[in-house]
Tab-separated table of N, CA and C in Angstrom:
chain	number	residue	atom	x	y	z
A	1	UNK	N	0.824	-1.191	0.000
A	1	UNK	CA	0.000	0.000	0.000
A	1	UNK	C	0.871	1.258	0.000
A	2	UNK	N	2.069	1.172	0.514
A	2	UNK	CA	2.956	2.335	0.561
A	2	UNK	C	3.239	2.863	-0.843
A	3	UNK	N	3.226	1.956	-1.813
A	3	UNK	CA	3.472	2.323	-3.208
A	3	UNK	C	2.425	3.304	-3.721
A	4	UNK	N	1.216	3.223	-3.180
A	4	UNK	CA	0.100	4.056	-3.621
A	4	UNK	C	-0.249	5.151	-2.617
A	5	UNK	N	0.629	5.404	-1.653
A	5	UNK	CA	0.287	6.310	-0.564
A	5	UNK	C	-0.109	7.703	-1.030
A	6	UNK	N	0.673	8.295	-1.928
A	6	UNK	CA	0.362	9.662	-2.367
A	6	UNK	C	-1.017	9.748	-3.031
A	7	UNK	N	-1.330	8.899	-4.038
A	7	UNK	CA	-2.675	8.995	-4.612
A	7	UNK	C	-3.778	8.593	-3.626
A	8	UNK	N	-3.474	7.678	-2.697
A	8	UNK	CA	-4.470	7.308	-1.692
A	8	UNK	C	-4.786	8.483	-0.771
A	9	UNK	N	-3.763	9.215	-0.371
A	9	UNK	CA	-3.990	10.373	0.494
A	9	UNK	C	-4.817	11.435	-0.229
A	10	UNK	N	-4.572	11.602	-1.520
A	10	UNK	CA	-5.367	12.549	-2.307
A	10	UNK	C	-6.823	12.103	-2.349
A	11	UNK	N	-7.054	10.823	-2.591
A	11	UNK	CA	-8.423	10.276	-2.615
A	11	UNK	C	-9.090	10.424	-1.244
A	12	UNK	N	-8.333	10.155	-0.190
A	12	UNK	CA	-8.853	10.273	1.170
A	12	UNK	C	-9.244	11.717	1.474
A	13	UNK	N	-8.388	12.651	1.097
A	13	UNK	CA	-8.672	14.069	1.309
A	13	UNK	C	-9.929	14.480	0.543
A	14	UNK	N	-10.048	14.025	-0.685
A	14	UNK	CA	-11.239	14.320	-1.492
A	14	UNK	C	-12.482	13.758	-0.827
A	15	UNK	N	-12.395	12.522	-0.348
A	15	UNK	CA	-13.510	11.893	0.355
A	15	UNK	C	-13.942	12.731	1.565
A	16	UNK	N	-12.969	13.155	2.371
A	16	UNK	CA	-13.294	13.953	3.554
A	16	UNK	C	-13.990	15.261	3.177
A	17	UNK	N	-13.467	15.920	2.157
A	17	UNK	CA	-14.045	17.201	1.738
A	17	UNK	C	-15.444	17.031	1.160
A	18	UNK	N	-15.632	16.026	0.307
A	18	UNK	CA	-16.940	15.803	-0.308
A	18	UNK	C	-17.994	15.384	0.707
A	19	UNK	N	-17.564	14.714	1.756
A	19	UNK	CA	-18.514	14.299	2.789
A	19	UNK	C	-18.571	15.306	3.941
A	20	UNK	N	-17.935	16.467	3.743
A	20	UNK	CA	-17.934	17.558	4.736
A	20	UNK	C	-17.450	17.082	6.102
A	21	UNK	N	-16.401	16.271	6.119
A	21	UNK	CA	-15.872	15.734	7.367
A	21	UNK	C	-14.454	16.211	7.664
A	22	UNK	N	-13.946	17.138	6.850
A	22	UNK	CA	-12.559	17.565	7.055
A	22	UNK	C	-12.340	18.233	8.414
A	23	UNK	N	-13.368	18.828	8.970
A	23	UNK	CA	-13.212	19.493	10.274
A	23	UNK	C	-13.147	18.490	11.430
A	24	UNK	N	-13.420	17.224	11.160
A	24	UNK	CA	-13.362	16.214	12.223
A	24	UNK	C	-11.939	15.748	12.492
A	25	UNK	N	-11.001	16.146	11.644
A	25	UNK	CA	-9.595	15.766	11.816
A	25	UNK	C	-8.877	16.920	12.511
A	26	UNK	N	-8.552	16.727	13.763
A	26	UNK	CA	-7.892	17.774	14.541
A	26	UNK	C	-6.427	17.476	14.836
A	27	UNK	N	-6.089	16.180	14.871
A	27	UNK	CA	-4.719	15.788	15.208
A	27	UNK	C	-4.209	14.751	14.207
A	28	UNK	N	-2.912	14.510	14.240
A	28	UNK	CA	-2.329	13.473	13.396
A	28	UNK	C	-2.920	12.116	13.738
A	29	UNK	N	-3.169	11.907	15.009
A	29	UNK	CA	-3.780	10.658	15.461
A	29	UNK	C	-5.169	10.480	14.838
A	30	UNK	N	-5.972	11.554	14.811
A	30	UNK	CA	-7.289	11.515	14.168
A	30	UNK	C	-7.152	11.132	12.695
A	31	UNK	N	-6.202	11.752	12.017
A	31	UNK	CA	-6.003	11.509	10.591
A	31	UNK	C	-5.607	10.058	10.337
A	32	UNK	N	-4.686	9.549	11.135
A	32	UNK	CA	-4.250	8.159	10.960
A	32	UNK	C	-5.403	7.196	11.195
A	33	UNK	N	-6.171	7.432	12.245
A	33	UNK	CA	-7.295	6.557	12.568
A	33	UNK	C	-8.338	6.585	11.449
A	34	UNK	N	-8.701	7.791	11.009
A	34	UNK	CA	-9.702	7.928	9.937
A	34	UNK	C	-9.205	7.309	8.639
A	35	UNK	N	-7.913	7.504	8.321
A	35	UNK	CA	-7.362	6.924	7.105
A	35	UNK	C	-7.422	5.403	7.172
A	36	UNK	N	-7.110	4.828	8.320
A	36	UNK	CA	-7.171	3.373	8.494
A	36	UNK	C	-8.593	2.876	8.245
A	37	UNK	N	-9.580	3.518	8.863
A	37	UNK	CA	-10.968	3.083	8.688
A	37	UNK	C	-11.434	3.287	7.252
A	38	UNK	N	-11.053	4.413	6.657
A	38	UNK	CA	-11.436	4.671	5.267
A	38	UNK	C	-10.820	3.627	4.334
A	39	UNK	N	-9.523	3.320	4.512
A	39	UNK	CA	-8.858	2.366	3.623
A	39	UNK	C	-9.402	0.948	3.806
A	40	UNK	N	-10.035	0.669	4.944
A	40	UNK	CA	-10.640	-0.639	5.188
A	40	UNK	C	-12.089	-0.689	4.710
A	41	UNK	N	-12.651	0.477	4.388
A	41	UNK	CA	-14.043	0.537	3.942
A	41	UNK	C	-14.163	0.088	2.492
A	42	UNK	N	-15.387	-0.067	2.030
A	42	UNK	CA	-15.635	-0.453	0.638
A	42	UNK	C	-15.042	0.584	-0.316
A	43	UNK	N	-15.197	1.862	0.004
A	43	UNK	CA	-14.661	2.933	-0.840
A	43	UNK	C	-13.147	2.857	-0.910
A	44	UNK	N	-12.508	2.696	0.228
A	44	UNK	CA	-11.054	2.601	0.265
A	44	UNK	C	-10.537	1.386	-0.485
A	45	UNK	N	-11.178	0.252	-0.285
A	45	UNK	CA	-10.761	-0.969	-0.974
A	45	UNK	C	-10.912	-0.825	-2.486
A	46	UNK	N	-12.005	-0.189	-2.913
A	46	UNK	CA	-12.221	0.034	-4.345
A	46	UNK	C	-11.130	0.942	-4.904
A	47	UNK	N	-10.760	1.976	-4.160
A	47	UNK	CA	-9.706	2.899	-4.585
A	47	UNK	C	-8.372	2.170	-4.709
A	48	UNK	N	-8.039	1.352	-3.742
A	48	UNK	CA	-6.791	0.593	-3.774
A	48	UNK	C	-6.778	-0.352	-4.970
A	49	UNK	N	-7.885	-1.035	-5.196
A	49	UNK	CA	-7.966	-1.963	-6.336
A	49	UNK	C	-7.788	-1.210	-7.654
A	50	UNK	N	-8.395	-0.034	-7.759
A	50	UNK	CA	-8.267	0.774	-8.976
A	50	UNK	C	-6.830	1.206	-9.186
A	51	UNK	N	-6.167	1.613	-8.121
A	51	UNK	CA	-4.770	2.024	-8.230
A	51	UNK	C	-3.875	0.856	-8.619
A	52	UNK	N	-4.131	-0.316	-8.059
A	52	UNK	CA	-3.349	-1.497	-8.423
A	52	UNK	C	-3.538	-1.828	-9.892
A	53	UNK	N	-4.744	-1.586	-10.387
A	53	UNK	CA	-5.073	-1.868	-11.778
A	53	UNK	C	-4.398	-0.889	-12.728
A	54	UNK	N	-4.237	0.344	-12.288
A	54	UNK	CA	-3.736	1.387	-13.189
A	54	UNK	C	-2.252	1.678	-13.014
A	55	UNK	N	-1.601	1.013	-12.091
A	55	UNK	CA	-0.184	1.261	-11.860
A	55	UNK	C	0.630	0.072	-12.336
A	56	UNK	N	1.501	0.326	-13.269
A	56	UNK	CA	2.342	-0.745	-13.825
A	56	UNK	C	3.715	-0.719	-13.175
A	57	UNK	N	4.417	-1.840	-13.195
A	57	UNK	CA	5.793	-1.848	-12.699
A	57	UNK	C	6.649	-0.869	-13.496
A	58	UNK	N	7.762	-0.412	-12.926
A	58	UNK	CA	8.628	0.522	-13.643
A	58	UNK	C	9.001	0.002	-15.026
A	59	UNK	N	8.907	0.888	-16.016
A	59	UNK	CA	9.260	0.528	-17.382
A	59	UNK	C	8.140	-0.132	-18.165
A	60	UNK	N	7.010	-0.423	-17.525
A	60	UNK	CA	5.891	-1.065	-18.211
A	60	UNK	C	4.808	-0.025	-18.494
A	61	UNK	N	4.295	-0.001	-19.708
A	61	UNK	CA	3.294	0.969	-20.132
A	61	UNK	C	1.917	0.574	-19.600
A	62	UNK	N	1.264	1.442	-18.827
A	62	UNK	CA	-0.058	1.121	-18.287
A	62	UNK	C	-1.132	1.128	-19.374
A	63	UNK	N	-0.829	1.703	-20.527
A	63	UNK	CA	-1.783	1.737	-21.638
A	63	UNK	C	-1.460	0.676	-22.695
A	64	UNK	N	-0.752	-0.367	-22.322
A	64	UNK	CA	-0.281	-1.370	-23.286
A	64	UNK	C	-1.415	-2.152	-23.944
A	65	UNK	N	-2.610	-2.169	-23.364
A	65	UNK	CA	-3.727	-2.914	-23.940
A	65	UNK	C	-4.687	-2.006	-24.708
A	66	UNK	N	-4.222	-0.808	-25.047
A	66	UNK	CA	-5.041	0.151	-25.785
A	66	UNK	C	-4.294	0.649	-27.005
A	67	UNK	N	-5.040	1.295	-27.899
A	67	UNK	CA	-4.442	1.944	-29.054
A	67	UNK	C	-4.858	3.409	-29.036
A	68	UNK	N	-4.102	4.222	-29.745
A	68	UNK	CA	-4.458	5.636	-29.932
A	68	UNK	C	-4.925	5.807	-31.366
A	69	UNK	N	-6.135	6.311	-31.527
A	69	UNK	CA	-6.677	6.576	-32.847
A	69	UNK	C	-7.085	8.036	-32.896
A	70	UNK	N	-6.373	8.818	-33.684
A	70	UNK	CA	-6.611	10.257	-33.786
A	70	UNK	C	-6.623	10.912	-32.406
A	71	UNK	N	-5.690	10.491	-31.551
A	71	UNK	CA	-5.541	11.071	-30.220
A	71	UNK	C	-6.508	10.534	-29.176
A	72	UNK	N	-7.401	9.629	-29.571
A	72	UNK	CA	-8.378	9.060	-28.641
A	72	UNK	C	-7.972	7.640	-28.275
A	73	UNK	N	-8.244	7.257	-27.030
A	73	UNK	CA	-7.965	5.904	-26.570
A	73	UNK	C	-9.023	4.952	-27.128
A	74	UNK	N	-8.571	3.823	-27.677
A	74	UNK	CA	-9.488	2.835	-28.228
A	74	UNK	C	-8.958	1.432	-27.971
A	75	UNK	N	-9.830	0.453	-28.161
A	75	UNK	CA	-9.431	-0.958	-28.206
A	75	UNK	C	-10.366	-1.640	-29.192
A	76	UNK	N	-9.785	-2.365	-30.104
A	76	UNK	CA	-10.529	-3.011	-31.187
A	76	UNK	C	-11.487	-2.037	-31.881
A	77	UNK	N	-11.065	-0.780	-32.022
A	77	UNK	CA	-11.874	0.234	-32.683
A	77	UNK	C	-12.942	0.859	-31.813
A	78	UNK	N	-13.091	0.391	-30.601
A	78	UNK	CA	-14.108	0.926	-29.692
A	78	UNK	C	-13.512	2.043	-28.849
A	79	UNK	N	-14.236	3.158	-28.716
A	79	UNK	CA	-13.786	4.328	-27.958
A	79	UNK	C	-13.752	4.009	-26.460
A	80	UNK	N	-12.718	4.506	-25.775
A	80	UNK	CA	-12.601	4.389	-24.317
A	80	UNK	C	-12.860	5.780	-23.746
A	81	UNK	N	-13.809	5.925	-22.812
A	81	UNK	CA	-14.088	7.239	-22.232
A	81	UNK	C	-12.855	7.846	-21.565
A	82	UNK	N	-12.775	9.163	-21.569
A	82	UNK	CA	-11.628	9.863	-20.984
A	82	UNK	C	-11.459	9.562	-19.501
A	83	UNK	N	-12.562	9.354	-18.789
A	83	UNK	CA	-12.508	9.116	-17.340
A	83	UNK	C	-12.128	7.682	-16.983
A	84	UNK	N	-12.079	6.791	-17.975
A	84	UNK	CA	-11.794	5.378	-17.711
A	84	UNK	C	-10.333	5.167	-17.340
A	85	UNK	N	-10.082	4.299	-16.350
A	85	UNK	CA	-8.683	3.947	-16.048
A	85	UNK	C	-8.111	3.150	-17.214
A	86	UNK	N	-6.813	2.952	-17.266
A	86	UNK	CA	-6.226	2.161	-18.347
A	86	UNK	C	-6.837	0.755	-18.400
A	87	UNK	N	-6.932	0.220	-19.584
A	87	UNK	CA	-7.481	-1.124	-19.778
A	87	UNK	C	-6.561	-2.125	-19.072
A	88	UNK	N	-7.083	-2.889	-18.103
A	88	UNK	CA	-6.232	-3.734	-17.263
A	88	UNK	C	-5.676	-4.990	-17.927
A	89	UNK	N	-6.401	-5.557	-18.891
A	89	UNK	CA	-5.931	-6.762	-19.573
A	89	UNK	C	-6.308	-6.682	-21.045
A	90	UNK	N	-5.786	-7.591	-21.825
A	90	UNK	CA	-6.113	-7.588	-23.253
A	90	UNK	C	-7.510	-8.139	-23.535
A	91	UNK	N	-8.189	-8.649	-22.517
A	91	UNK	CA	-9.538	-9.202	-22.679
A	91	UNK	C	-10.623	-8.345	-22.034
A	92	UNK	N	-10.238	-7.313	-21.312
A	92	UNK	CA	-11.212	-6.475	-20.597
A	92	UNK	C	-12.096	-5.707	-21.572
A	93	UNK	N	-13.370	-5.554	-21.182
A	93	UNK	CA	-14.362	-4.835	-21.980
A	93	UNK	C	-14.949	-3.727	-21.102
A	94	UNK	N	-15.084	-2.531	-21.665
A	94	UNK	CA	-15.618	-1.402	-20.905
A	94	UNK	C	-17.133	-1.506	-20.814
A	95	UNK	N	-17.673	-1.396	-19.603
A	95	UNK	CA	-19.111	-1.393	-19.359
A	95	UNK	C	-19.524	0.049	-19.101
A	96	UNK	N	-20.249	0.658	-20.056
A	96	UNK	CA	-20.653	2.058	-19.932
A	96	UNK	C	-21.589	2.285	-18.751
A	97	UNK	N	-22.467	1.330	-18.493
A	97	UNK	CA	-23.425	1.496	-17.408
A	97	UNK	C	-22.744	1.457	-16.033
A	98	UNK	N	-21.881	0.462	-15.830
A	98	UNK	CA	-21.188	0.314	-14.552
A	98	UNK	C	-19.979	1.231	-14.446
A	99	UNK	N	-19.544	1.783	-15.584
A	99	UNK	CA	-18.382	2.666	-15.657
A	99	UNK	C	-17.137	1.991	-15.093
A	100	UNK	N	-16.896	0.742	-15.566
A	100	UNK	CA	-15.725	0.001	-15.127
A	100	UNK	C	-15.357	-1.049	-16.166
A	101	UNK	N	-14.136	-1.556	-16.050
A	101	UNK	CA	-13.689	-2.633	-16.920
A	101	UNK	C	-14.211	-3.950	-16.405
A	102	UNK	N	-14.716	-4.779	-17.315
A	102	UNK	CA	-15.169	-6.112	-16.977
A	102	UNK	C	-14.124	-7.084	-17.523
A	103	UNK	N	-13.506	-7.881	-16.637
A	103	UNK	CA	-12.439	-8.796	-17.094
A	103	UNK	C	-12.947	-9.855	-18.068
């Protein structure tokens, strides 16, 4: 998890602000406790899974299962939305309704 600490902290901060809970953090101890509970929650676990999916080992291209067509991300000629994380495998299919990759 340390590998994803910086983006996780950004996500955690966004979560606190969007849920109007940033004023509940008064000390470092409060922040650590809240971060632990958040990272163990469904939201935190989903964020960690997404980061693991979109982060490649050094030297490996995270967009290796996609193509660029006229500056747009595609796979097999199908458009990939701008908000979509990188395609995780060569078999993944984008689900527009669920807004996620289906393995």
